[in-house]
Short mmCIF file of C-alpha atoms in Angstrom, two decimals:
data_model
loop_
_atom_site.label_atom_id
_atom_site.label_comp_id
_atom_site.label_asym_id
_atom_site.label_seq_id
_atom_site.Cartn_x
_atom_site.Cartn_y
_atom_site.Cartn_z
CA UNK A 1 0.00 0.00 0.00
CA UNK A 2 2.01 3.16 -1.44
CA UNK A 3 -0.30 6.01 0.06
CA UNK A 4 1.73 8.38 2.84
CA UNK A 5 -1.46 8.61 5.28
CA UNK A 6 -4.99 7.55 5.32
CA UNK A 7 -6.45 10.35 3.73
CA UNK A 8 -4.78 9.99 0.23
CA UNK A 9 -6.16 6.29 0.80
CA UNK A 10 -9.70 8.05 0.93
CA UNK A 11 -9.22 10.24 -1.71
CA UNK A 12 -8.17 7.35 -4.01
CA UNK A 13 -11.23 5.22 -3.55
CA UNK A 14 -13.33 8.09 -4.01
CA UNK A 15 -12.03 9.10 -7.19
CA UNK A 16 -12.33 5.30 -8.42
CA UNK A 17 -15.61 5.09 -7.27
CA UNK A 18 -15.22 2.63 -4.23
CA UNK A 19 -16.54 4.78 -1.87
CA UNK A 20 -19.18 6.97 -0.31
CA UNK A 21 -19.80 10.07 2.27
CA UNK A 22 -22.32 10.03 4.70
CA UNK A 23 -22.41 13.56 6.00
CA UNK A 24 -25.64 12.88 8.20
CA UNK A 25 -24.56 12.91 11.59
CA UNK A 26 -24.74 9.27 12.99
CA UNK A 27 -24.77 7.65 16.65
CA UNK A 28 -21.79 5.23 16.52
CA UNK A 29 -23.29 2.54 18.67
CA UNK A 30 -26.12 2.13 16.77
CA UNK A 31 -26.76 3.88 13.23
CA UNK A 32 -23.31 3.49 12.09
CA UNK A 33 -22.30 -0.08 13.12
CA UNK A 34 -26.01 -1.27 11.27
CA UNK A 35 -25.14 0.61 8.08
CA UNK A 36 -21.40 -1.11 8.33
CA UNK A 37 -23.39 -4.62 8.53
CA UNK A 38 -25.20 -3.65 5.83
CA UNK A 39 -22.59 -2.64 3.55
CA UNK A 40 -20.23 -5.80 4.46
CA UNK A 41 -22.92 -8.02 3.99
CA UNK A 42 -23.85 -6.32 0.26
CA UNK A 43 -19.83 -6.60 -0.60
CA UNK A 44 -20.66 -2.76 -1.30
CA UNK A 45 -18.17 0.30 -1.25
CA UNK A 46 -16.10 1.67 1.97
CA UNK A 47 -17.77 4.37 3.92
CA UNK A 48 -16.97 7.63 5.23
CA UNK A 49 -19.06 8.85 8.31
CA UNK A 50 -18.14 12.58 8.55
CA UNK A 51 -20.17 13.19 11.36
CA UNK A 52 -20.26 11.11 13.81
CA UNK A 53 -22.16 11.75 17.61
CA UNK A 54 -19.75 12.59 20.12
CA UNK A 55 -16.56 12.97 18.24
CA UNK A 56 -15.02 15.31 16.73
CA UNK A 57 -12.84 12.92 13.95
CA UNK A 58 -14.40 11.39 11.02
CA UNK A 59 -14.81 7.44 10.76
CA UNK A 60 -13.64 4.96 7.74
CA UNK A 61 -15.42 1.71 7.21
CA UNK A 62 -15.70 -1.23 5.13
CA UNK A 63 -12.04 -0.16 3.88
CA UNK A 64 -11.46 -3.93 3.11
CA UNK A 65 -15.29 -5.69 2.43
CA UNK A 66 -14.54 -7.14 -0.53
CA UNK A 67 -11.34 -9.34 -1.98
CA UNK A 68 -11.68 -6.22 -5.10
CA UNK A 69 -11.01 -3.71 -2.90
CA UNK A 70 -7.94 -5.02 -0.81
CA UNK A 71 -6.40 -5.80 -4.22
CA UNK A 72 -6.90 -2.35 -4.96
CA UNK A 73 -5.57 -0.85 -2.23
CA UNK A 74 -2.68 -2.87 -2.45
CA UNK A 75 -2.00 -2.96 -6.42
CA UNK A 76 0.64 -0.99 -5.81
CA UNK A 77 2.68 -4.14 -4.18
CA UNK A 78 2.22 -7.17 -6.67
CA UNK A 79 4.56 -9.92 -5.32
CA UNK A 80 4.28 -13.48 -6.61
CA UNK A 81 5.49 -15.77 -4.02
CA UNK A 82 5.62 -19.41 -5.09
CA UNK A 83 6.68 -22.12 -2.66
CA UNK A 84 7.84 -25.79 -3.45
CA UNK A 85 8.16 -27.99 -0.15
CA UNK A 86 8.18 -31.42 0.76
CA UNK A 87 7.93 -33.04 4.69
CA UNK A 88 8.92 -36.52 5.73
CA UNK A 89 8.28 -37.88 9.41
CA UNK A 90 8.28 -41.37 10.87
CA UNK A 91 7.54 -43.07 14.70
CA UNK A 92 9.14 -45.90 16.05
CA UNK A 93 9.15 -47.50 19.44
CA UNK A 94 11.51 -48.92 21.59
CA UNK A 95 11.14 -51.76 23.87
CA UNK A 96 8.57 -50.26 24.97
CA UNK A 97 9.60 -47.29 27.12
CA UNK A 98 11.15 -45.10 24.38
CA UNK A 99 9.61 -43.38 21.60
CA UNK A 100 10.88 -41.77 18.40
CA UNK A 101 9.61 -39.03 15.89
CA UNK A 102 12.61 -37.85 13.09
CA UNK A 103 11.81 -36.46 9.71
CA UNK A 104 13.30 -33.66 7.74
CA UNK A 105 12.13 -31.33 5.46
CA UNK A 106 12.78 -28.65 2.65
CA UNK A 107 11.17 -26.12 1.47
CA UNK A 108 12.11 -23.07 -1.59
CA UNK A 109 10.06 -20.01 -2.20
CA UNK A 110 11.46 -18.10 -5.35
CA UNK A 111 9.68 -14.25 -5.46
CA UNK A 112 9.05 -12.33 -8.31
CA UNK A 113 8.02 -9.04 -7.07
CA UNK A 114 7.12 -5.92 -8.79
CA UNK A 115 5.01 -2.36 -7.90
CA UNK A 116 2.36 -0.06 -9.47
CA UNK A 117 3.00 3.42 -9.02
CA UNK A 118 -0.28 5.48 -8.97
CA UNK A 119 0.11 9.13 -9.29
CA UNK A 120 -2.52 10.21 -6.62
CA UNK A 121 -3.36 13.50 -8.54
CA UNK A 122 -3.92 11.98 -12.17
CA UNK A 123 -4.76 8.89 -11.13
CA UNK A 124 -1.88 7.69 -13.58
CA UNK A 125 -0.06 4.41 -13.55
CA UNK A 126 3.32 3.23 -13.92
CA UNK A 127 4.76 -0.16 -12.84
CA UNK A 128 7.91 -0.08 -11.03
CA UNK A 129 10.46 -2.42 -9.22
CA UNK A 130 9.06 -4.40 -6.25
CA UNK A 131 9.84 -4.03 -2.53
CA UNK A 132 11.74 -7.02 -2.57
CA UNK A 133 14.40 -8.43 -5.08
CA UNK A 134 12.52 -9.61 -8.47
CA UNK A 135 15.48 -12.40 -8.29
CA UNK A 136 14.69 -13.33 -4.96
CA UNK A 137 15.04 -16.87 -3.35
CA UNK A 138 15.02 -18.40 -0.18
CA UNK A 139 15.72 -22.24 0.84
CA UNK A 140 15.53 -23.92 4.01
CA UNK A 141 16.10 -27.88 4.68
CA UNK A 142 16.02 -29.60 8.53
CA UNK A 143 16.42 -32.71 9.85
CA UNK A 144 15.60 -33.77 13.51
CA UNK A 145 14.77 -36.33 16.35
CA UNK A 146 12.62 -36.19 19.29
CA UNK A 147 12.89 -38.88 21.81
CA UNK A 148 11.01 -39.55 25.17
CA UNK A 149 12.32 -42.08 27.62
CA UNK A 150 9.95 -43.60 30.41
CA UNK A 151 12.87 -44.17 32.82
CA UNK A 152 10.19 -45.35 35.26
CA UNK A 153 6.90 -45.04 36.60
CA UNK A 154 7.63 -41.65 37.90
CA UNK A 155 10.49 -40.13 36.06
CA UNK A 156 10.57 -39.47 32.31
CA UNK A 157 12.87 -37.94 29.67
CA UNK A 158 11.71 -36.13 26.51
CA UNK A 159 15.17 -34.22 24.50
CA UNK A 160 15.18 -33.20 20.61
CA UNK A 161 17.71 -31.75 18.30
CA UNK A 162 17.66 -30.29 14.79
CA UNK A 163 19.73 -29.22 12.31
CA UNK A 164 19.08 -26.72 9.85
CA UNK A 165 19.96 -24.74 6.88
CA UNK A 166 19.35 -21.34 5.07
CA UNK A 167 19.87 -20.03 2.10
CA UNK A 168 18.55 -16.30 0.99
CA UNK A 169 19.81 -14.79 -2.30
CA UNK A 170 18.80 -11.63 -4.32
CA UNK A 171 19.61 -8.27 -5.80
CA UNK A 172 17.72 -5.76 -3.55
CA UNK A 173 17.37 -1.75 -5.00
CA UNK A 174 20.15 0.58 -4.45
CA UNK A 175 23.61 0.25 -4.01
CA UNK A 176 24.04 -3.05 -2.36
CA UNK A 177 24.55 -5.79 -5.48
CA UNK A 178 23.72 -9.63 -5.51
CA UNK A 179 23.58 -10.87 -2.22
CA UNK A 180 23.84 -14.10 -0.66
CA UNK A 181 23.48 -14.93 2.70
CA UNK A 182 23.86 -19.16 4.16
CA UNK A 183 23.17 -19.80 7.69
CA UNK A 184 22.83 -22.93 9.76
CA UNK A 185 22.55 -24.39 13.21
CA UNK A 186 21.62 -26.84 15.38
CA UNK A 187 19.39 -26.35 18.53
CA UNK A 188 18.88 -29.20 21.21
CA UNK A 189 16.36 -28.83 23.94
CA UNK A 190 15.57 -31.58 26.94
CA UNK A 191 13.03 -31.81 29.32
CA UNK A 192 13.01 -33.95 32.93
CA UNK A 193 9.10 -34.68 34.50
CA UNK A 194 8.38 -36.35 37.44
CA UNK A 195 4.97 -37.57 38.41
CA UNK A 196 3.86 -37.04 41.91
CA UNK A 197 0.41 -38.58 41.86
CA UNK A 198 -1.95 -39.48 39.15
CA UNK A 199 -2.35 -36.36 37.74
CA UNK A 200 0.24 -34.33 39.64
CA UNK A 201 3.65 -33.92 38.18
CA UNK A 202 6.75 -31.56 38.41
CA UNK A 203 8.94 -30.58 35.54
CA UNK A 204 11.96 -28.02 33.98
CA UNK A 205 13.86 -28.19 30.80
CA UNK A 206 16.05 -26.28 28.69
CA UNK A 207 15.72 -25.54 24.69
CA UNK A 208 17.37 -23.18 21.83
CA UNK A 209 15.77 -21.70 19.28
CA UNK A 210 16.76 -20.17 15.95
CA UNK A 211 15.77 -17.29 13.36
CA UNK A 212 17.33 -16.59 10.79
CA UNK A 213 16.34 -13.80 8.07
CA UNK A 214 13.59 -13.59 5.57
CA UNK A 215 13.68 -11.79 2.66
CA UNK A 216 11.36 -9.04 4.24
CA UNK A 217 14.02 -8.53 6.95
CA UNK A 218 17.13 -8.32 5.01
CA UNK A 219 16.67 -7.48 1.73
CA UNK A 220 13.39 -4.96 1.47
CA UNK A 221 13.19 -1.69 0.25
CA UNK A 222 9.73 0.02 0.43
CA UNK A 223 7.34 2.42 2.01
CA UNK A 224 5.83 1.34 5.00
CA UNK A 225 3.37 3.25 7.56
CA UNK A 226 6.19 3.50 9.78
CA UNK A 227 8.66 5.08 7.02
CA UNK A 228 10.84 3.69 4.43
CA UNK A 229 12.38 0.75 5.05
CA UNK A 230 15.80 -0.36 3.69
CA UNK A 231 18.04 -3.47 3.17
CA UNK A 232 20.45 -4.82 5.72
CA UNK A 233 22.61 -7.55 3.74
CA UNK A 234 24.71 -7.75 7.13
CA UNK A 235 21.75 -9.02 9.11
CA UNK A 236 22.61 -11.73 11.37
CA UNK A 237 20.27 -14.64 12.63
CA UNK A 238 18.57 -14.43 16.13
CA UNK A 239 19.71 -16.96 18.76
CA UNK A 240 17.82 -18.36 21.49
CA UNK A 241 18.16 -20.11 24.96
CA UNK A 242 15.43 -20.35 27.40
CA UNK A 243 14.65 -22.40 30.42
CA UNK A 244 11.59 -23.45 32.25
CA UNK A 245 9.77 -25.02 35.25
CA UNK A 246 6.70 -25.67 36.79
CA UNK A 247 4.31 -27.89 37.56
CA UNK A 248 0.56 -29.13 37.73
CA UNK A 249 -1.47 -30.51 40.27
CA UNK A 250 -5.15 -31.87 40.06
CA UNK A 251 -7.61 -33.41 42.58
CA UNK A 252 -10.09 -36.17 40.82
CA UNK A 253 -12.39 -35.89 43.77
CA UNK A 254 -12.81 -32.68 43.98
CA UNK A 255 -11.95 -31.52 40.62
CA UNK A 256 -9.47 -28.74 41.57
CA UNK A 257 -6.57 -28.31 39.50
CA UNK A 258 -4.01 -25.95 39.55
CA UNK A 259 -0.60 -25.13 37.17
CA UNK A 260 2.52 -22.63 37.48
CA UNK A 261 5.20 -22.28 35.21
CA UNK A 262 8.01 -19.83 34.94
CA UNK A 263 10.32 -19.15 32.30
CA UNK A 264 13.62 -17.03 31.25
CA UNK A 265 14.78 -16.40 27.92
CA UNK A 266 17.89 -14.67 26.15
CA UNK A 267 18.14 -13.72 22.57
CA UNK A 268 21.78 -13.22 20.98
CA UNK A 269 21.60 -10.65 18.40
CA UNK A 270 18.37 -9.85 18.92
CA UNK A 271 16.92 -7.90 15.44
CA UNK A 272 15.14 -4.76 15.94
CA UNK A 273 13.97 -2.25 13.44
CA UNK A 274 16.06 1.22 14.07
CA UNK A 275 16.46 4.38 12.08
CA UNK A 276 19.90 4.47 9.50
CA UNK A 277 20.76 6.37 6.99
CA UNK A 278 20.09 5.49 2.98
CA UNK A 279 22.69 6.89 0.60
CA UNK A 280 24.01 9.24 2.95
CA UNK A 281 20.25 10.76 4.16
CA UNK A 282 18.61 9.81 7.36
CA UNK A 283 15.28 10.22 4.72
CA UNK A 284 13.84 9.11 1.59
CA UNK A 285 11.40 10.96 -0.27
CA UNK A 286 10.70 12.98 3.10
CA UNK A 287 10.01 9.39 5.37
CA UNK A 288 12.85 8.54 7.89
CA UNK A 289 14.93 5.09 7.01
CA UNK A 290 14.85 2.28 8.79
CA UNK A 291 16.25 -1.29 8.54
CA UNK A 292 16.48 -4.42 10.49
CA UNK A 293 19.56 -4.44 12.51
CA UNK A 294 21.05 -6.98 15.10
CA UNK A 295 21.09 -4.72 18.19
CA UNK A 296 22.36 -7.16 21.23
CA UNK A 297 21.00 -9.31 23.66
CA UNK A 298 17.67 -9.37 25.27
CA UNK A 299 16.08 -11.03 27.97
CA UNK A 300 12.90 -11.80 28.55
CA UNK A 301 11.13 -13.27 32.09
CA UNK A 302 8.01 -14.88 32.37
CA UNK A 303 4.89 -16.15 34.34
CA UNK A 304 1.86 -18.25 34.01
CA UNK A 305 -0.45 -19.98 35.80
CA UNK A 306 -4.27 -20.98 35.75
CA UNK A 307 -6.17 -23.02 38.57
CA UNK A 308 -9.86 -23.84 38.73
CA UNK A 309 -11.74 -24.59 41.94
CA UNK A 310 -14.76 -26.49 42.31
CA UNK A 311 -17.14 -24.40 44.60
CA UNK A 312 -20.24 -26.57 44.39
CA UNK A 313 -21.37 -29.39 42.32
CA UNK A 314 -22.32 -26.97 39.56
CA UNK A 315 -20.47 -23.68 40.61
CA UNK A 316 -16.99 -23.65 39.20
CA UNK A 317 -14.07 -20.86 39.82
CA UNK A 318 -11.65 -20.34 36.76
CA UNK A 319 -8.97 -17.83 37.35
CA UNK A 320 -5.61 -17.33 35.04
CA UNK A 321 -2.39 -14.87 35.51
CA UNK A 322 0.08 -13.99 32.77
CA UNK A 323 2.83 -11.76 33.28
CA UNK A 324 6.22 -11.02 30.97
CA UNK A 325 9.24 -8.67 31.21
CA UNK A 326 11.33 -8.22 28.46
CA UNK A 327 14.50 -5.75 28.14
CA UNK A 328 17.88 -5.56 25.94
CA UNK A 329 21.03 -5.94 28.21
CA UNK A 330 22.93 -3.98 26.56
CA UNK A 331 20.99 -0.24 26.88
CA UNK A 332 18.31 -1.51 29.46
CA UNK A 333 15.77 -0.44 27.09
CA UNK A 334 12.70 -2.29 27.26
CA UNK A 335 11.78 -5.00 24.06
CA UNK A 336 9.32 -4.59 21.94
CA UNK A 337 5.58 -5.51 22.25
CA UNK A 338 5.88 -6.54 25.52
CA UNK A 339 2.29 -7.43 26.65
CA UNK A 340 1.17 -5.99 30.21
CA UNK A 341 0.09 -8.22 33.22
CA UNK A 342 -3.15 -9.45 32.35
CA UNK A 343 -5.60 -11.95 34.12
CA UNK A 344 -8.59 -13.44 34.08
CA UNK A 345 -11.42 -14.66 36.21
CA UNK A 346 -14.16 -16.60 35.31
CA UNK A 347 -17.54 -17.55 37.21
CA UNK A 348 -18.93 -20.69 36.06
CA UNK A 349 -21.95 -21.83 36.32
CA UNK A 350 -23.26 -25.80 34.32
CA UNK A 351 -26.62 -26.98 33.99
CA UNK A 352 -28.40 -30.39 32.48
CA UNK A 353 -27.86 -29.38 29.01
CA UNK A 354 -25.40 -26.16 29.07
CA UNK A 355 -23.00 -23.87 30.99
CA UNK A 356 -23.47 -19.95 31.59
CA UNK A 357 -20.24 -18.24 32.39
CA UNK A 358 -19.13 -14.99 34.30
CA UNK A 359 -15.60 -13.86 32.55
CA UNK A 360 -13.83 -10.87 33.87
CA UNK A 361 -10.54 -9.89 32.08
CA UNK A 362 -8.20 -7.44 33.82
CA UNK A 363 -5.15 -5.70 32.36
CA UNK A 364 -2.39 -3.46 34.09
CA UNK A 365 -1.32 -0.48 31.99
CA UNK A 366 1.59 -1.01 29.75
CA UNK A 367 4.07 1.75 29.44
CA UNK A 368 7.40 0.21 29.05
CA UNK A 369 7.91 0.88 25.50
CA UNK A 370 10.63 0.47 22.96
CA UNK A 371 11.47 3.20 20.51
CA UNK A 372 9.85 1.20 18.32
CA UNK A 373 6.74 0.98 20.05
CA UNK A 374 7.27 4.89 20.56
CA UNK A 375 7.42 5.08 16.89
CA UNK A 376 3.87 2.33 16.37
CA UNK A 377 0.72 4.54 15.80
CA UNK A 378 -0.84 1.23 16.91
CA UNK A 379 0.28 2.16 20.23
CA UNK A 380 -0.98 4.96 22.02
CA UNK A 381 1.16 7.65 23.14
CA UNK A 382 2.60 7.47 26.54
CA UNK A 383 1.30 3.69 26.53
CA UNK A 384 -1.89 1.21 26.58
CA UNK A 385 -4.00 1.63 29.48
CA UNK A 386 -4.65 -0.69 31.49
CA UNK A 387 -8.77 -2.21 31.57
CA UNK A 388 -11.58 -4.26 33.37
CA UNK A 389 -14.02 -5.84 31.12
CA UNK A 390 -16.77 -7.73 31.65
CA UNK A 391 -18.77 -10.66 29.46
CA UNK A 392 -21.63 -13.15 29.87
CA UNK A 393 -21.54 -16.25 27.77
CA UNK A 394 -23.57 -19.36 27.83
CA UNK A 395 -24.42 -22.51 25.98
CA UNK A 396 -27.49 -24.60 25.42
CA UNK A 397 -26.90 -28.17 23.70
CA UNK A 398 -30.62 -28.80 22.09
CA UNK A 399 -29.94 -32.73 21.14
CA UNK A 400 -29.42 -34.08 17.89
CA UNK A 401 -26.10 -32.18 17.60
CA UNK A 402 -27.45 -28.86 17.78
CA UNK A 403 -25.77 -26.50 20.19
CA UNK A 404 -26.79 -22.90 20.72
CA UNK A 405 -24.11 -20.30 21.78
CA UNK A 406 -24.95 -16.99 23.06
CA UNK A 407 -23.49 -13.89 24.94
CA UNK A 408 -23.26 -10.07 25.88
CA UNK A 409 -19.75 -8.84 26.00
CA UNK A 410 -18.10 -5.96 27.22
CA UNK A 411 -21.37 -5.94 29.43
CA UNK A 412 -20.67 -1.34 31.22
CA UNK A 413 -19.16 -0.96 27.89
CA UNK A 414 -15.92 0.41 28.55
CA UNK A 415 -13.66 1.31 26.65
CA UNK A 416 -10.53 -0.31 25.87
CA UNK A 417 -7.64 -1.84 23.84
CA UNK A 418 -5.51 -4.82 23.75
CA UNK A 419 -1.69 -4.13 23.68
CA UNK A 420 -0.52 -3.26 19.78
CA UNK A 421 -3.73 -4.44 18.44
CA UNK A 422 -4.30 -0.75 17.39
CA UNK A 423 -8.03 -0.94 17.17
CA UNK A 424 -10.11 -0.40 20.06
CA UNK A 425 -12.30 -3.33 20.93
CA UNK A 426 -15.81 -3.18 20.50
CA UNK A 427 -18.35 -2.02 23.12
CA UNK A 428 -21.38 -3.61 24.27
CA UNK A 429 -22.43 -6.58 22.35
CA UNK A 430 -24.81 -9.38 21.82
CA UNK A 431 -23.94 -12.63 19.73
CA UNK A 432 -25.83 -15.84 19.08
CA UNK A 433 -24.95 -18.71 17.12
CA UNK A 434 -25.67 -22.07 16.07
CA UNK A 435 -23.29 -25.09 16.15
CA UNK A 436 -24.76 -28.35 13.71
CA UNK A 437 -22.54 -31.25 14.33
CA UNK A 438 -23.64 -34.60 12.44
#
């Protein structure tokens, strides 16, 4: 999508005919979301309320309601991606105790990308080079082996390896020539468990993990909403090791069950998107440049946990906690998208033939922000504020495979937003389906 901001996007569709002003003034809750329905469900044109109750900014909608329309908006990027892979895996067991899984597999996507440059004013089209290399290719083959080993009753052993190899070529725009990049590793991870009761067990383990760059990352050159984005043929791959433990307990009798688990995480060369310079000039065509660079190490913490408590024959407490801290080592600069404490409690309630629940999801505010979270318009300034939401769902199984679903969410309406979604969620709602199972 080549426009600079939303309203060239507008004034595009308009001129082609794809869209329509409503200057009426329009309640948002209720006149506007019904003619939005409307539209969607006619696959007619995107909308544009310019007055709407109780705000002082205009509102797009139906921007993509039809397949027509998003290929429109985006003829501007026409990249053919075509992908040739093949996957081969096998089990085996062992005396008895030990089990096997191996395979390997290899996969080559070759890209032939090209753009359509639409001069806003005339409405005049030219094709030009793609945002990635029209010679691009990338191949990746693996091999690997996962084994678990009952050692006894109580104690097992799970552990895994993999080998695997990369191979990225191209000739991205601008100064840079053919490039080639080859990477491979191998990453091993193990885990110990031992079971406590019949449904109780204990465990911790240890893995690696592996990214290496895509096309997109290393070798694009484009507009993007965030500013123009340039190659990096230096780009490294992203290394991971991370360890957990925890455990999970459960009571048959009385059908309480609880689970913990903790985990730590570091990332060697961690790739972040950060501002460079293109030719000399820290802008292109008036957007700041940007690339994906290898910027340190990272580590990230975690928590999460979920119990449920039986608190009658039919009455059932659900509650769940998740929390994560993530920050580079090297600047103490938090990492990006870093989701906020969050939890959830939910009231259950099951009858003969269905089950009405209670759900109450909480969120703390989330302020720690990278620069590039500074620089998202997804994010709000200053941060995402923390919520309280509230939602009442049931279910009603009618017989013969017929199962009616129902609810009211976000029940006092409030206002809110989920961490870098960058759309506000909706506000008081009704649903009701129908589930047919034969």
């Amino acid at each position: 999508m080549g426009y600079r901001n939303l309203r060239q996007c507008v004034d595009d569709l308009e001129r082609a005919g794809m869209l329509v002003r409503i200057d009426a003034e329009l309640d948002p809750r209720l006149e506007i979301a019904e003619v939005q329905r409307r539209l969607y469900r006619a696959r007619g044109p995107a909308v544009l309320f310019t007055r709407v109750k109780g705000c002082s900014f205009p509102l797009l909608g139906n921007l993509f309601g039809t397949p027509e329309r998003a290929r429109f908006l985006f003829r501007d990027a026409l990249d053919d991606v075509r992908t040739l892979g093949a996957i081969l895996e096998a089990r085996s067991a062992v005396g008895g105790r030990t089990s096997l899984v191996y395979g390997g597999e290899v996969y080559r996507d070759e890209v032939d990308s090209r753009g359509l440059r639409t001069n806003i004013s005339t409405g005049q089209e030219a094709e030009t080079a793609g945002s990635l290399p029209a010679d691009g290719r990338h191949a990746s083959a693996g091999v690997y082996l996962m084994i678990q080993q009952a050692v006894s009753d109580r104690l097992s052993l799970s552990g895994s390896g993999r080998y695997s190899h990369f191979n990225l070529s191209g000739t991205p725009q601008g100064p840079f020539g053919a490039v080639e990049q080859q990477n491979e590793n191998f990453a091993a991870a193990g885990e110990v468990k031992w079971t406590i009761g019949k449904a109780d067990y204990v465990f911790g383990g240890v893995s690696q993990g592996f990214r290496a760059p895509g096309m997109s990352d290393a070798l694009a050159l484009g507009l993007t909403g965030r500013g123009y984005d340039v190659p990096n043929p230096e780009l490294m791959p992203e290394r991971l090791l991370s360890i957990e433990a925890g455990f999970k307990a459960a009571d048959s009798r009385s059908r309480n069950e609880a689970q913990l688990t903790i985990y730590a995480s570091r990332i060697s060369d961690l790739i972040e998107r950060v501002p460079t310079t293109y030719l000399g000039s820290d802008s292109l065509d008036g957007e700041p440049v940007f690339h994906q660079d290898n910027i340190g190490s990272g580590t990230i913490l975690g928590l999460s946990s979920a119990a449920g408590f039986m608190l009658s024959k039919n009455w059932k407490l659900e509650a769940s906690l998740a929390w994560t801290f993530g920050e580079s080592e090297n600047t103490d600069i938090p990492l990006t998208r870093i989701p906020p404490l969050r939890g959830v409690i939910n009231f259950q309630r099951t009858f003969q033939k269905g089950r009405a629940e209670f759900v109450t999801v909480l969120a703390d505010r989330q302020d720690r922000l990278s620069p590039e979270d500074l620089r998202d318009s997804r994010i709000p300034r200053g941060g995402t504020a923390g919520y309280c939401a509230f939602h009442l769902r049931g279910l009603l199984g009618l017989g013969n495979g017929v199962t009616l679903r129902g609810g009211l969410e976000n029940i006092l309406d409030a206002p809110y937003r989920v961490h870098g979604s960058g759309i506000d969620m909706s506000g008081r709602s009704l649903f009701l389906g129908m589930e047919i199972r034969h």
